Coordinates of C-alpha atoms in Angstrom, one line a residue:
X1 CA -40.8 18.4 -2.6
X2 CA -44.2 16.8 -1.9
X3 CA -44.4 13.9 -3.8
X4 CA -48.2 12.5 -5.2
X5 CA -49.1 9.0 -6.3
X6 CA -50.3 10.1 -9.9
X7 CA -49.4 9.8 -13.5
X8 CA -50.3 13.5 -14.2
X9 CA -47.7 14.4 -11.3
X10 CA -44.8 12.1 -12.7
X11 CA -45.5 13.6 -16.3
X12 CA -45.5 17.1 -14.5
X13 CA -42.1 16.3 -13.2
X14 CA -40.9 15.2 -16.5
X15 CA -42.0 18.2 -18.1
X16 CA -39.9 20.3 -15.6
X17 CA -36.8 18.0 -16.0
X18 CA -34.2 20.2 -17.8
X19 CA -32.4 16.8 -18.6
X20 CA -35.3 15.2 -20.5
X21 CA -33.5 15.5 -23.9
X22 CA -30.7 13.3 -23.0
X23 CA -33.2 10.4 -23.0
X24 CA -33.2 10.8 -26.7
X25 CA -29.5 10.1 -27.0
X26 CA -29.8 6.6 -26.4
X27 CA -30.7 3.5 -27.9
X28 CA -33.8 2.1 -25.8
X29 CA -34.5 -1.8 -25.6
X30 CA -37.7 -3.1 -26.5
X31 CA -39.7 -6.1 -24.9
X32 CA -42.5 -7.4 -27.1
X33 CA -42.4 -4.4 -29.2
X34 CA -42.7 -1.9 -26.6
X35 CA -40.0 0.2 -25.1
X36 CA -38.7 -1.3 -21.9
X37 CA -38.6 0.4 -18.5
X38 CA -34.9 0.2 -18.5
X39 CA -33.8 0.1 -14.7
X40 CA -30.7 -1.8 -14.9
X41 CA -28.0 0.7 -15.8
X42 CA -26.2 -0.5 -12.6
X43 CA -25.7 -3.6 -14.5
X44 CA -25.1 -2.4 -17.9
X45 CA -25.6 1.1 -19.3
X46 CA -27.6 1.7 -22.4
X47 CA -25.9 2.4 -25.6
X48 CA -25.2 6.3 -26.8
X49 CA -26.6 6.8 -30.3
X50 CA -23.4 8.4 -31.2
X51 CA -21.1 5.6 -30.2
X52 CA -21.6 3.8 -33.4
X53 CA -20.7 7.0 -35.3
X54 CA -17.4 7.5 -33.6
X55 CA -16.7 4.0 -33.5
X56 CA -17.1 3.8 -37.3
X57 CA -15.0 6.7 -37.7
X58 CA -11.9 4.7 -36.1
X59 CA -12.7 1.8 -38.3
X60 CA -12.6 3.9 -41.5
X61 CA -9.6 5.4 -40.1
X62 CA -7.9 2.0 -39.7
X63 CA -9.1 1.0 -43.2
X64 CA -7.6 4.2 -45.1
X65 CA -4.6 4.9 -42.8
X66 CA -3.5 1.2 -41.3
X67 CA -0.6 1.9 -39.0
X68 CA -0.5 5.4 -39.8
X69 CA -3.9 6.1 -37.9
X70 CA -1.6 6.2 -34.4
X71 CA -0.4 9.7 -35.9
X72 CA -2.9 10.8 -38.8
X73 CA -6.2 9.4 -37.7
X74 CA -8.9 12.1 -36.6
X75 CA -8.2 11.1 -32.9
X76 CA -4.5 9.7 -33.2
X77 CA -4.3 6.6 -31.3
X78 CA -0.9 7.2 -29.9
X79 CA -2.6 9.5 -27.4
X80 CA -6.1 8.0 -26.9
X81 CA -5.7 7.8 -23.3
X82 CA -5.4 11.3 -23.1
X83 CA -8.5 12.2 -24.7
X84 CA -10.9 11.3 -21.9
X85 CA -8.7 12.4 -19.0
X86 CA -10.7 16.0 -18.7
X87 CA -14.3 14.5 -18.7
X88 CA -13.2 11.5 -16.1
X89 CA -11.6 13.9 -13.7
X90 CA -14.6 15.9 -13.9
X91 CA -16.7 12.6 -12.6
X92 CA -14.5 11.6 -10.1
X93 CA -13.6 15.0 -9.0
X94 CA -9.6 14.6 -9.6
X95 CA -7.0 16.1 -11.9
X96 CA -6.7 14.9 -15.2
X97 CA -3.1 13.6 -14.2
X98 CA -4.7 11.6 -11.6
X99 CA -7.2 9.3 -13.9
X100 CA -6.6 7.3 -17.1
X101 CA -9.0 5.0 -18.7
X102 CA -7.2 1.5 -18.9
X103 CA -7.7 -2.1 -18.5
X104 CA -10.8 -3.8 -16.9
X105 CA -11.6 -3.1 -13.1
X106 CA -10.1 -6.6 -11.7
X107 CA -6.7 -6.1 -13.5
X108 CA -6.6 -2.3 -12.4
X109 CA -7.3 -3.7 -8.8
X110 CA -4.5 -6.1 -9.0
X111 CA -2.3 -3.3 -10.2
X112 CA -3.0 -1.0 -7.5
X113 CA -2.9 -3.9 -4.9
X114 CA 0.8 -4.7 -6.0
X115 CA 1.9 -1.3 -5.1
X116 CA -0.5 -0.3 -2.1
X117 CA -0.9 -3.4 -0.4
X118 CA 2.8 -4.3 1.0
X119 CA 2.2 -6.3 4.0
X120 CA 4.7 -6.9 6.6
X121 CA 4.7 -9.4 9.6
X122 CA 3.2 -6.4 11.9
X123 CA 1.1 -4.6 9.2
X124 CA -0.5 -7.0 7.0
X125 CA -4.6 -6.7 7.5
X126 CA -6.9 -5.3 4.6
X127 CA -10.2 -4.2 5.8
X128 CA -13.2 -4.2 3.8
X129 CA -17.1 -4.6 3.6
X130 CA -18.4 -8.3 3.9
X131 CA -20.0 -9.5 0.9
X132 CA -17.9 -7.3 -1.5
X133 CA -18.5 -8.2 -5.2
X134 CA -17.0 -11.5 -5.8
X135 CA -14.3 -10.2 -8.3
X136 CA -13.1 -8.1 -5.6
X137 CA -13.0 -10.7 -2.8
X138 CA -11.2 -13.0 -5.2
X139 CA -8.5 -10.1 -5.7
X140 CA -8.1 -9.5 -2.0
X141 CA -7.8 -13.4 -1.5
X142 CA -5.3 -14.0 -4.2
X143 CA -3.0 -10.8 -3.3
X144 CA -3.0 -11.9 0.3
X145 CA -1.9 -15.4 -0.9
X146 CA 0.6 -14.1 -3.0
X147 CA 2.4 -12.5 0.0
X148 CA 2.1 -15.6 1.7
X149 CA -0.7 -14.6 4.4
X150 CA -4.1 -16.4 5.3
X151 CA -7.2 -14.8 4.1
X152 CA -9.2 -15.9 7.1
X153 CA -6.7 -14.1 9.2
X154 CA -6.0 -11.3 7.2
X155 CA -9.0 -9.7 5.5
X156 CA -11.2 -8.0 8.1
X157 CA -14.6 -7.9 6.6
X158 CA -17.4 -5.7 8.6
X159 CA -20.8 -6.7 8.4
X160 CA -23.9 -4.4 9.6
X161 CA -25.2 -4.6 13.1
X162 CA -28.0 -7.6 13.9
X163 CA -31.1 -6.8 11.9
X164 CA -29.7 -4.0 9.9
X165 CA -28.8 -4.1 6.3
X166 CA -26.1 -1.1 6.1
X167 CA -22.7 -0.6 7.9
X168 CA -22.8 2.1 10.1
X169 CA -19.7 4.6 9.4
X170 CA -19.1 4.6 13.7
X171 CA -18.4 0.8 13.2
X172 CA -16.0 1.1 10.2
X173 CA -14.0 3.8 12.5
X174 CA -14.1 1.3 15.3
X175 CA -13.0 -1.4 13.3
X176 CA -10.4 0.8 11.8
X177 CA -9.1 1.9 15.6
X178 CA -9.2 -1.8 16.8
X179 CA -6.9 -2.8 14.1
X180 CA -4.8 0.2 13.4
X181 CA -1.6 -1.2 14.3
X182 CA -2.0 -4.1 11.6
X183 CA -3.8 -2.6 9.0
X184 CA -1.8 -1.7 5.6
X185 CA -5.1 -1.1 3.5
X186 CA -8.5 -0.5 3.7
X187 CA -10.7 -0.7 0.4
X188 CA -14.4 -0.5 -0.2
X189 CA -16.9 -0.4 -3.0
X190 CA -17.7 3.3 -2.8
X191 CA -21.4 2.1 -3.5
X192 CA -22.1 -1.2 -2.3
X193 CA -23.2 -3.4 -5.2
X194 CA -25.8 -5.4 -3.2
X195 CA -27.5 -3.2 -0.5
X196 CA -26.8 0.4 -2.6
X197 CA -25.3 1.9 0.6
X198 CA -23.0 4.8 -0.6
X199 CA -19.9 5.2 1.8
X200 CA -18.3 8.1 3.6
X201 CA -15.3 8.3 1.5
X202 CA -14.1 11.3 2.7
X203 CA -14.1 10.4 6.7
X204 CA -13.4 6.8 6.0
X205 CA -9.9 7.9 4.1
X206 CA -9.4 10.3 6.9
X207 CA -9.7 7.5 9.6
X208 CA -7.5 5.3 7.4
X209 CA -4.5 7.4 7.1
X210 CA -4.6 8.6 10.5
X211 CA -4.4 4.6 11.3
X212 CA -1.3 4.8 9.0
X213 CA -3.2 2.7 5.9
X214 CA -3.4 3.6 2.2
X215 CA -7.4 3.8 1.3
X216 CA -8.6 3.0 -1.9
X217 CA -12.0 2.3 -3.4
X218 CA -13.7 0.4 -6.2
X219 CA -16.3 2.8 -7.9
X220 CA -17.9 0.2 -10.2
X221 CA -21.1 1.4 -8.7
X222 CA -20.0 5.0 -8.1
X223 CA -18.8 6.7 -11.1
X224 CA -21.4 8.7 -12.8
X225 CA -23.7 7.8 -10.2
X226 CA -22.9 9.7 -7.0
X227 CA -20.7 12.7 -6.5
X228 CA -17.1 11.9 -5.9
X229 CA -14.2 14.2 -4.9
X230 CA -11.1 11.9 -4.8
X231 CA -8.7 14.6 -4.8
X232 CA -10.0 16.7 -2.3
X233 CA -10.7 13.8 0.2
X234 CA -7.0 12.7 -0.3
X235 CA -7.9 9.0 -1.2
X236 CA -4.7 6.9 -2.5
X237 CA -6.1 5.3 -5.3
X238 CA -9.8 4.0 -6.9
X239 CA -10.6 1.7 -9.9
X240 CA -13.6 1.2 -11.9
X241 CA -15.5 -0.4 -14.9
X242 CA -16.9 1.7 -17.5
X243 CA -20.0 -0.3 -18.6
X244 CA -22.5 0.3 -16.0
X245 CA -23.1 4.0 -15.6
X246 CA -20.6 5.2 -17.6
X247 CA -22.4 3.5 -20.4
X248 CA -19.3 2.5 -22.1
X249 CA -20.4 -0.9 -23.8
X250 CA -20.2 -4.6 -22.7
X251 CA -16.9 -4.9 -21.3
X252 CA -16.2 -1.4 -22.0
X253 CA -13.2 0.8 -20.8
X254 CA -12.3 0.7 -17.2
X255 CA -9.9 2.9 -15.6
X256 CA -8.1 4.1 -12.3
X257 CA -7.1 7.3 -10.2
X258 CA -3.9 7.5 -8.1
X259 CA -3.7 10.5 -6.2
X260 CA -1.2 13.1 -7.0
X261 CA 0.7 12.4 -3.7
X262 CA 2.1 9.4 -5.5
X263 CA 2.6 11.1 -8.6
X264 CA 6.4 10.7 -8.3
X265 CA 6.3 7.5 -5.9
X266 CA 8.6 5.8 -8.5
X267 CA 9.9 3.4 -5.6
X268 CA 6.3 2.0 -5.1
X269 CA 6.1 -1.6 -6.4
X270 CA 4.4 -1.9 -9.8
X271 CA 3.6 -4.3 -12.6
X272 CA 5.5 -2.3 -15.7
X273 CA 4.7 -2.5 -19.3
X274 CA 5.7 -0.1 -22.3
X275 CA 2.5 2.3 -21.9
X276 CA 3.5 3.5 -18.4
X277 CA 7.1 4.0 -19.3
X278 CA 8.5 7.5 -20.0
X279 CA 6.7 8.3 -23.3
X280 CA 9.9 10.6 -24.5
X281 CA 11.8 7.7 -24.4
X282 CA 9.2 4.6 -25.0
X283 CA 10.1 4.0 -28.6
X284 CA 13.8 3.4 -27.7
X285 CA 13.0 -0.2 -26.3
X286 CA 15.7 0.2 -24.0
X287 CA 15.8 -2.0 -20.7
X288 CA 15.0 -0.2 -17.6
X289 CA 11.2 1.0 -16.8
X290 CA 11.1 4.4 -16.1
X291 CA 7.3 5.1 -15.2
X292 CA 5.7 8.5 -16.2
X293 CA 4.8 10.7 -13.5
X294 CA 1.0 10.3 -12.1
X295 CA -1.6 7.5 -12.9
X296 CA 0.0 7.3 -16.5
X297 CA 2.9 5.3 -14.9
X298 CA 0.6 2.2 -14.1
X299 CA -0.4 1.7 -17.6
X300 CA 0.9 -1.6 -18.8
X301 CA -0.4 -2.1 -22.5
X302 CA -1.3 0.5 -25.3
X303 CA -4.8 1.8 -25.3
X304 CA -7.8 -0.4 -27.1
X305 CA -9.1 2.2 -29.3
X306 CA -12.3 0.7 -30.6
X307 CA -13.3 0.3 -26.6
X308 CA -12.5 3.8 -26.0
X309 CA -14.4 5.2 -28.6
X310 CA -17.3 3.7 -27.5
X311 CA -16.8 5.3 -23.9
X312 CA -15.6 8.7 -25.5
X313 CA -19.3 8.8 -26.8
X314 CA -20.8 8.7 -23.4
X315 CA -18.4 10.8 -21.9
X316 CA -19.4 13.6 -24.1
X317 CA -22.9 13.0 -23.0
X318 CA -21.7 13.6 -19.2
X319 CA -19.6 16.5 -20.0
X320 CA -23.0 18.3 -21.6
X321 CA -25.3 17.2 -18.6
X322 CA -22.9 17.9 -16.1
X323 CA -22.7 15.6 -12.7
X324 CA -24.3 18.2 -10.2
X325 CA -27.2 18.2 -12.9
X326 CA -27.5 14.5 -12.8
X327 CA -27.4 14.0 -9.2
X328 CA -30.2 16.4 -8.5
X329 CA -32.3 14.8 -11.1
X330 CA -31.3 11.3 -9.7
X331 CA -31.9 12.5 -6.0
X332 CA -35.8 13.1 -7.1
X333 CA -35.8 9.7 -9.5
X334 CA -34.8 7.7 -6.4
X335 CA -36.8 9.8 -3.9
X336 CA -40.2 9.4 -5.8
X337 CA -39.6 5.6 -6.4
X338 CA -38.8 5.2 -2.9
X339 CA -42.0 7.1 -2.0
X340 CA -44.4 5.1 -4.4
X341 CA -42.8 1.5 -3.1
X342 CA -43.7 2.7 0.3
X343 CA -47.2 4.0 -0.7
X344 CA -48.3 0.2 -1.6
X345 CA -50.7 -1.0 0.8
X346 CA -48.7 -3.1 3.4
X347 CA -45.7 -3.1 1.5
X348 CA -43.5 -4.6 4.4
X349 CA -45.5 -7.8 4.1
X350 CA -43.6 -8.2 0.6
X351 CA -40.5 -6.5 0.7
X352 CA -38.0 -4.4 2.6
X353 CA -35.9 -1.5 1.0
X354 CA -32.4 -2.3 2.2
X355 CA -30.8 0.7 0.7
X356 CA -30.5 3.6 3.2
X357 CA -33.1 6.1 3.0
X358 CA -30.8 8.8 3.7
X359 CA -30.0 10.5 0.3
X360 CA -26.5 11.3 1.3
X361 CA -26.0 7.3 1.7
X362 CA -27.2 6.0 -1.5
X363 CA -27.1 6.6 -5.2
X364 CA -29.7 6.1 -7.9
X365 CA -30.4 2.2 -7.2
X366 CA -32.8 0.8 -4.4
X367 CA -32.6 -2.7 -3.4
X368 CA -35.9 -4.6 -2.7
X369 CA -35.2 -7.6 -0.4
X370 CA -38.1 -9.6 -1.2
X371 CA -40.0 -11.7 1.5
X372 CA -41.9 -13.9 -0.3
X373 CA -42.2 -15.0 -3.9
X374 CA -39.4 -12.7 -4.8
X375 CA -38.1 -14.7 -8.0
X376 CA -42.0 -14.9 -9.3
X377 CA -42.6 -11.3 -8.8
X378 CA -39.3 -10.6 -10.7
X379 CA -40.4 -13.1 -13.5
X380 CA -43.9 -11.4 -13.7
X381 CA -42.4 -7.6 -14.3
X382 CA -40.0 -8.7 -16.7
X383 CA -42.7 -10.3 -18.7
X384 CA -44.4 -7.0 -18.3
X385 CA -41.5 -5.0 -19.9
X386 CA -39.2 -4.2 -17.0
X387 CA -35.8 -4.6 -17.4
X388 CA -34.4 -4.8 -13.7
X389 CA -32.0 -6.9 -11.9
X390 CA -31.9 -10.0 -9.9
X391 CA -29.5 -11.0 -7.2
X392 CA -29.6 -14.2 -5.1
X393 CA -30.8 -15.1 -2.8
X394 CA -33.5 -12.5 -2.7
X395 CA -32.9 -9.1 -3.8
X396 CA -34.6 -7.1 -7.1
X397 CA -32.3 -4.4 -7.8
X398 CA -34.2 -1.4 -9.4
X399 CA -31.8 1.9 -10.6
X400 CA -33.4 4.6 -12.4
X401 CA -30.5 6.4 -14.2
X402 CA -30.9 10.2 -14.5
X403 CA -29.6 10.3 -18.4
X404 CA -32.6 8.4 -19.7
X405 CA -35.1 7.2 -17.5
X406 CA -38.4 9.2 -16.6
X407 CA -40.6 9.9 -13.8
X408 CA -43.3 8.5 -16.0
X409 CA -41.5 5.2 -15.8
X410 CA -40.9 5.1 -12.2
X411 CA -44.6 5.4 -11.6
X412 CA -45.1 3.0 -14.6
X413 CA -42.7 0.5 -12.8
X414 CA -44.1 0.6 -9.3
X415 CA -47.8 0.2 -10.8
X416 CA -46.4 -3.2 -12.5
X417 CA -44.5 -4.1 -9.2
X418 CA -47.4 -3.8 -7.3
X419 CA -49.7 -5.9 -9.4
X420 CA -47.0 -8.6 -9.5
X421 CA -47.1 -8.8 -5.7
X422 CA -50.7 -10.1 -6.1

């Protein structure tokens, strides 16, 4: 599409947008009494209006039924983790038996690493991207130390080439080949939180398996954002949080994927809890953990219903909108944002877009590396009604989400941003 730098063109795109009605399904924050330009869905997604209704229904059933709500509530609590499987499986490209909503992201990462990071004297290394989200870094470090290894010698971190901001896939392949005899696990953020780069999950997984390593991904910035085919690409495991693009609420439900190849791998080490035990025997309270088949066997505790209820509101919206439709709009929104930013006179003096320009290597986030007065610019646009995200030391992350953001907002943001540069 040939973009035009005008408000009339932006409104034209909004009028042609088949998803424009979904914006009305969300609460939109205000700044100084006016609707904000909310481009921070990569940090915390907006609240679906239906979330309160669904959570209230669970609160009412709790009040009326007490413990009997596990069996007789509108959505019986005993089976609550099953209700989101179909929607989640569509979003990540998996089978329902391969996905489950549970816990928080870092806890799920630890649970997966207990199973898929089993180092030996010969094979002990983890391959990941440099500058991974800090929670992931801490998980890797602690798991390595738990097994008695030195993180400095064990965790191989890949950085972009000198003068570049994104990792080249060929360099990832090279690192896999160079370390193939010592690699036990490859794990990347599917979308890098700082740069916004979306990695080639299919080919990284294939190369990792060829080297004899397990391959997993942190989907925190990918789920609900970019197309995923975890089953088809034979990813071993993945974990995610739900409070970003999935709009599940602050600290909301996270989840995990385990490929069906491992569905009956009962000999894999794991941390056990009663909700992962054979559900036909769960309430017999006998000794001897017998994991359920599939990812459900990695559950530890029973499901937090109120948090899951909030997530279900958003999953219903995703199911209605469809990931393919959302991706089409996302490509246009982000493409228009990039076009307008690069239309700013002498923009290279002020900032560099460090997110890949190739649409297949990014989601809806653009990361702007500020060359001067970055924090001052960010404060100005914040005061003007923009809610975006500042990341130290000098990056503004901007993420127009297709479920609730508009092309007109993209145009207005770029006007405010350009004015802030002066």
